Each structure stands twice: as C-alpha cells, then as structure tokens.
Short mmCIF file of C-alpha atoms in Angstrom, two decimals:
data_model
loop_
_atom_site.label_atom_id
_atom_site.label_comp_id
_atom_site.label_asym_id
_atom_site.label_seq_id
_atom_site.Cartn_x
_atom_site.Cartn_y
_atom_site.Cartn_z
CA MET A 165 -10.33 -19.55 19.36
CA LYS A 166 -6.88 -20.48 20.67
CA TYR A 167 -5.85 -21.84 17.28
CA ASN A 168 -7.30 -18.84 15.44
CA ILE A 169 -5.05 -16.47 17.45
CA LYS A 170 -2.05 -18.68 16.76
CA TYR A 171 -2.72 -18.66 13.02
CA PHE A 172 -3.31 -14.92 13.00
CA ARG A 173 0.06 -14.27 14.66
CA TYR A 174 1.78 -16.57 12.19
CA PHE A 175 0.04 -14.81 9.27
CA TYR A 176 1.02 -11.38 10.62
CA VAL A 177 4.75 -12.22 10.79
CA LEU A 178 4.64 -13.84 7.35
CA LEU A 179 2.85 -10.84 5.84
CA ILE A 180 5.31 -8.31 7.29
CA ASN A 181 8.29 -10.19 5.89
CA PHE A 182 6.63 -10.53 2.50
CA LEU A 183 5.75 -6.85 2.28
CA LYS A 184 9.31 -5.84 3.15
CA SER A 185 10.65 -8.02 0.38
CA MET A 186 8.16 -6.49 -2.06
CA ARG A 187 9.52 -3.06 -1.18
CA LYS A 188 12.73 -3.92 -3.05
CA SER A 189 10.75 -3.99 -6.32
CA TYR A 190 9.71 -0.34 -5.95
CA PHE A 191 11.09 1.07 -9.20
CA PHE A 192 9.69 -1.75 -11.29
CA LEU A 193 6.29 -1.38 -9.68
CA VAL A 194 6.16 2.36 -10.37
CA SER A 195 6.62 1.88 -14.09
CA LYS A 196 4.23 -1.08 -14.27
CA MET A 197 1.70 0.04 -11.65
CA LYS A 198 -1.40 0.48 -13.82
CA PHE A 199 -0.74 -2.72 -15.75
CA THR A 200 -0.19 -4.62 -12.51
CA TYR A 201 -3.45 -3.50 -10.92
CA LEU A 202 -5.47 -4.19 -14.06
CA THR A 203 -3.93 -7.65 -14.25
CA LEU A 204 -4.83 -8.36 -10.62
CA LEU A 205 -8.35 -7.09 -11.14
CA PHE A 206 -8.77 -9.22 -14.26
CA SER A 207 -7.37 -12.22 -12.40
CA SER A 208 -9.89 -11.81 -9.59
CA VAL A 209 -12.70 -11.76 -12.15
CA LEU A 210 -11.36 -14.93 -13.79
CA TYR A 211 -11.04 -16.55 -10.38
CA SER A 212 -14.63 -15.66 -9.62
CA GLN A 213 -15.75 -17.51 -12.75
CA SER A 214 -13.97 -20.76 -11.90
CA PRO A 215 -16.14 -23.87 -11.43
CA GLY A 216 -18.04 -23.85 -8.18
CA ASN A 217 -17.66 -20.09 -7.72
CA VAL A 218 -20.15 -18.72 -10.23
CA ILE A 219 -23.18 -16.93 -8.81
CA ARG A 220 -26.38 -17.75 -10.65
CA SER A 221 -27.11 -15.15 -13.33
CA SER A 222 -30.75 -15.01 -12.30
CA GLN A 223 -29.80 -13.06 -9.19
CA ASN A 224 -30.28 -9.33 -9.29
CA PHE A 225 -27.15 -7.19 -9.68
CA TRP A 226 -27.82 -5.19 -6.52
CA GLN A 227 -28.12 -8.34 -4.44
CA ASN A 228 -24.39 -8.79 -4.96
CA VAL A 229 -23.42 -5.22 -4.09
CA GLN A 230 -22.13 -4.48 -0.58
CA PHE A 231 -21.63 -1.05 0.98
CA GLY A 232 -19.18 -0.10 3.67
CA GLY A 233 -15.48 0.68 3.51
CA GLY A 234 -12.34 0.82 5.57
CA PHE A 235 -10.90 2.71 8.50
CA GLY A 236 -7.20 3.09 9.27
CA LEU A 237 -5.45 4.56 12.29
CA ASN A 238 -1.74 4.95 12.99
CA ILE A 239 -0.69 6.97 16.04
CA ASN A 240 2.42 7.39 18.15
CA SER A 241 4.05 10.19 20.12
CA GLN A 242 5.26 11.99 16.98
CA PHE A 243 2.57 11.57 14.36
CA THR A 244 -1.11 10.93 13.76
CA GLU A 245 -2.59 9.32 10.67
CA VAL A 246 -6.32 8.77 10.16
CA ASN A 247 -7.85 7.25 7.02
CA LEU A 248 -11.54 6.91 6.14
CA ALA A 249 -12.57 5.13 2.93
CA PRO A 250 -16.31 4.64 2.24
CA GLY A 251 -17.09 2.56 -0.82
CA ALA A 252 -18.99 -0.25 -2.50
CA ILE A 253 -17.93 -3.62 -3.88
CA TYR A 254 -19.51 -6.13 -6.21
CA ARG A 255 -19.13 -9.65 -4.89
CA PHE A 256 -18.69 -12.08 -7.76
CA ASN A 257 -18.83 -14.97 -5.31
CA PRO A 258 -17.74 -15.70 -1.71
CA LYS A 259 -14.10 -15.76 -2.87
CA ALA A 260 -13.70 -12.62 -5.01
CA ALA A 261 -14.95 -9.04 -5.13
CA ALA A 262 -14.00 -5.67 -6.63
CA GLY A 263 -15.22 -2.12 -6.19
CA ILE A 264 -14.58 1.60 -5.97
CA GLY A 265 -14.61 4.16 -3.21
CA LEU A 266 -13.66 7.53 -1.84
CA GLN A 267 -10.58 8.27 0.21
CA GLY A 268 -10.01 10.82 2.92
CA SER A 269 -6.93 11.07 5.15
CA PHE A 270 -5.33 13.42 7.61
CA VAL A 271 -1.66 13.06 8.46
CA SER A 272 0.26 15.16 10.98
CA ASN A 273 3.90 14.78 11.96
CA GLU A 274 4.60 17.07 14.89
CA GLY A 275 6.91 19.93 14.01
CA GLU A 276 7.47 18.76 10.41
CA TYR A 277 4.36 18.63 8.21
CA SER A 278 0.63 17.98 7.93
CA SER A 279 -1.37 16.68 4.97
CA ALA A 280 -5.05 16.63 4.07
CA ILE A 281 -5.63 13.97 1.41
CA TYR A 282 -8.74 13.09 -0.62
CA GLY A 283 -9.54 11.26 -3.84
CA LEU A 284 -10.76 8.03 -5.46
CA SER A 285 -9.73 4.40 -5.16
CA ALA A 286 -10.34 0.97 -6.68
CA ILE A 287 -9.99 -2.30 -4.81
CA SER A 288 -9.88 -6.03 -5.52
CA LEU A 289 -10.48 -8.58 -2.75
CA ILE A 290 -9.65 -12.27 -2.84
CA ASN A 291 -10.39 -14.82 -0.13
CA PRO A 292 -8.21 -17.84 -1.03
CA ILE A 293 -9.16 -19.62 2.20
CA ASP A 294 -11.74 -19.06 4.92
CA ASN A 295 -11.13 -16.03 7.18
CA PHE A 296 -8.11 -14.84 5.15
CA GLN A 297 -8.36 -11.94 2.71
CA ILE A 298 -5.85 -10.45 0.27
CA SER A 299 -6.46 -6.93 -1.05
CA PHE A 300 -5.05 -4.89 -3.93
CA GLU A 301 -5.81 -1.15 -3.92
CA ILE A 302 -4.89 1.73 -6.19
CA GLU A 303 -5.56 5.33 -5.11
CA GLN A 304 -5.39 8.61 -7.00
CA LEU A 305 -5.31 11.37 -4.40
CA ARG A 306 -5.16 15.14 -4.14
CA VAL A 307 -2.74 16.24 -1.43
CA ASN A 308 -2.85 19.56 0.41
CA ARG A 309 0.43 19.63 2.32
CA THR A 310 1.89 22.11 4.77
CA LEU A 311 5.59 21.92 5.62
CA VAL A 312 6.75 23.51 8.86
CA MET A 313 9.69 25.83 8.13
CA ILE A 314 11.88 26.71 11.10
CA GLY A 315 12.57 30.44 11.28
CA GLY A 316 10.24 31.31 8.41
CA PRO A 317 6.67 31.00 7.09
CA ASN A 318 5.26 27.54 6.53
CA LYS A 319 5.31 26.20 2.97
CA THR A 320 2.03 25.02 1.44
CA ASP A 321 1.70 23.05 -1.79
CA ASN A 322 -0.98 21.00 -3.58
CA PHE A 323 -0.36 18.06 -5.92
CA TRP A 324 -1.60 14.65 -7.05
CA ASN A 325 -0.23 11.41 -5.64
CA THR A 326 -0.74 7.75 -6.53
CA GLY A 327 -0.72 4.91 -4.01
CA LEU A 328 -0.56 1.18 -4.68
CA PHE A 329 -1.39 -0.98 -1.66
CA LEU A 330 -1.02 -4.68 -1.00
CA GLY A 331 -2.77 -5.89 2.11
CA GLY A 332 -3.83 -8.91 4.07
CA GLY A 333 -6.38 -9.44 6.79
CA TYR A 334 -8.13 -11.92 9.00
CA GLY A 335 -11.81 -12.00 9.85
CA SER A 336 -15.31 -12.92 8.77
CA ASP A 337 -17.08 -12.26 5.47
CA ASN A 338 -18.22 -8.80 6.60
CA VAL A 339 -15.45 -7.60 8.92
CA VAL A 340 -11.72 -7.94 8.25
CA VAL A 341 -8.84 -6.65 10.38
CA GLY A 342 -5.38 -6.48 8.87
CA ILE A 343 -2.52 -4.39 7.58
CA ARG A 344 -1.73 -2.85 4.19
CA TYR A 345 1.54 -1.68 2.68
CA ASN A 346 2.05 1.17 0.20
CA LEU A 347 4.43 -0.13 -2.46
CA LEU A 348 4.96 3.42 -3.78
CA PHE A 349 5.77 4.96 -0.42
CA LYS A 350 8.55 7.57 -0.36
CA GLU A 351 9.45 9.13 2.97
CA THR A 352 10.71 12.28 1.24
CA ASP A 353 7.21 13.00 -0.12
CA PHE A 354 6.00 13.94 3.39
CA ILE A 355 2.54 12.53 2.62
CA TYR A 356 2.15 9.42 4.74
CA SER A 357 3.91 8.89 8.02
CA SER A 358 4.61 5.24 7.22
CA ALA A 359 4.31 2.78 4.35
CA MET A 360 2.38 0.43 6.61
CA MET A 361 -1.06 1.03 8.12
CA PRO A 362 -3.40 -1.24 10.12
CA PHE A 363 -7.00 -1.22 8.90
CA ILE A 364 -10.52 -2.39 9.66
CA ARG A 365 -12.62 -3.17 6.57
CA VAL A 366 -16.39 -3.62 6.84
CA TYR A 367 -18.92 -4.38 4.06
CA PHE A 368 -22.61 -5.28 4.42
#
C-alpha cells in the first residue's frame, strides 16, 4: 500500500505536467479533433486484437458490456462544478474498452455565470499496465448559460459546445480515480470553471 501511494503521487505530478504541455497544441487539436479521436478509438480496437488480448468469439456480446459511468466534482469558495455521466462500455479485453454515454453538468461561478450542460459522449479506455488507465473522451453538449450582468438584466443564451478530454487514473478494473483535462477549454466561453476536473469512474 505504501508503494502504491508513492506511485500514485508520482503519476499525478507527471500527468499534470503532460496535460499542461498538451495545452500548447490547442489550435491544432481543434482543427484535427474528430480525426484525432477516431484514430485513438481505432488504435484501442487494434490494441485489443493484439496477441494474448483477444477475447474468445464464443462469448456472448453482452457478457463484455459493462454499465456505470463517471462522477466529477470541483468546488472552491468561488465556483461549483458537478458532472454526472452514466454510460456503457464494451470491453474488448482487460486492456482496452470503448463506449458511449450521457453527460449532465451544472457549473456556477458566484457573481459571474451559471451553466446547465447536457449531451452525448464517446470514450476510449486503455490500461497499458495494471491499475493505470488512460482515457480519451469527446463530448457534444448543449449549453444553457446565464451571465450575470451588473446593473442590468442577466443575459441568457443557448448553444452547442464540443469538449475533448485526455485523462489518467489509478485504481482497480471496476473503479478508477483520476483527473481529466479539456484540451478545448477556453476561459472566455464561461462554460467550465476549469480545464481540469477530478473524476471517479465506475463500471460493473
């Protein structure tokens, strides 16, 4: 247990530094976002078919489907962000999985704005080593946003927004705790309070 905590701390610092460096590629990622996610998804499928990873075809499809989802929470004295994402994944093997889900979020930044967000998502999961999981997520979301206007009526608008998340976590096969980073985050959008959000992901 002592060594597990040590490795988790090391992984956390490494992940934060990596995600910050990825932020510099923002404009390239916007233009190539769909291609990038499809490539990652295809790669996870190929990885799942590598020798030693193939699940016997005689198994029933639904035996490889897991239900669950993720929960994210980010709170401080100024803002509150809650994310709930029920979904299902198909596990190609113990190392790779992919699936779809629903997304629902509420974001409130005191005295500035609030957002109710809902939509669909797709996710790819890769476990390169035991207890370590890498995730790639793309979300297409409807945003209902209210901006607080000082000295006048609040401004309300509705629009679509796309998120592309790279994440990493530590845990067992069914429960993973980690952090994810929105590569398309723009503070001026007033949608999310931060590009980074801790999460708990559970599938059974």
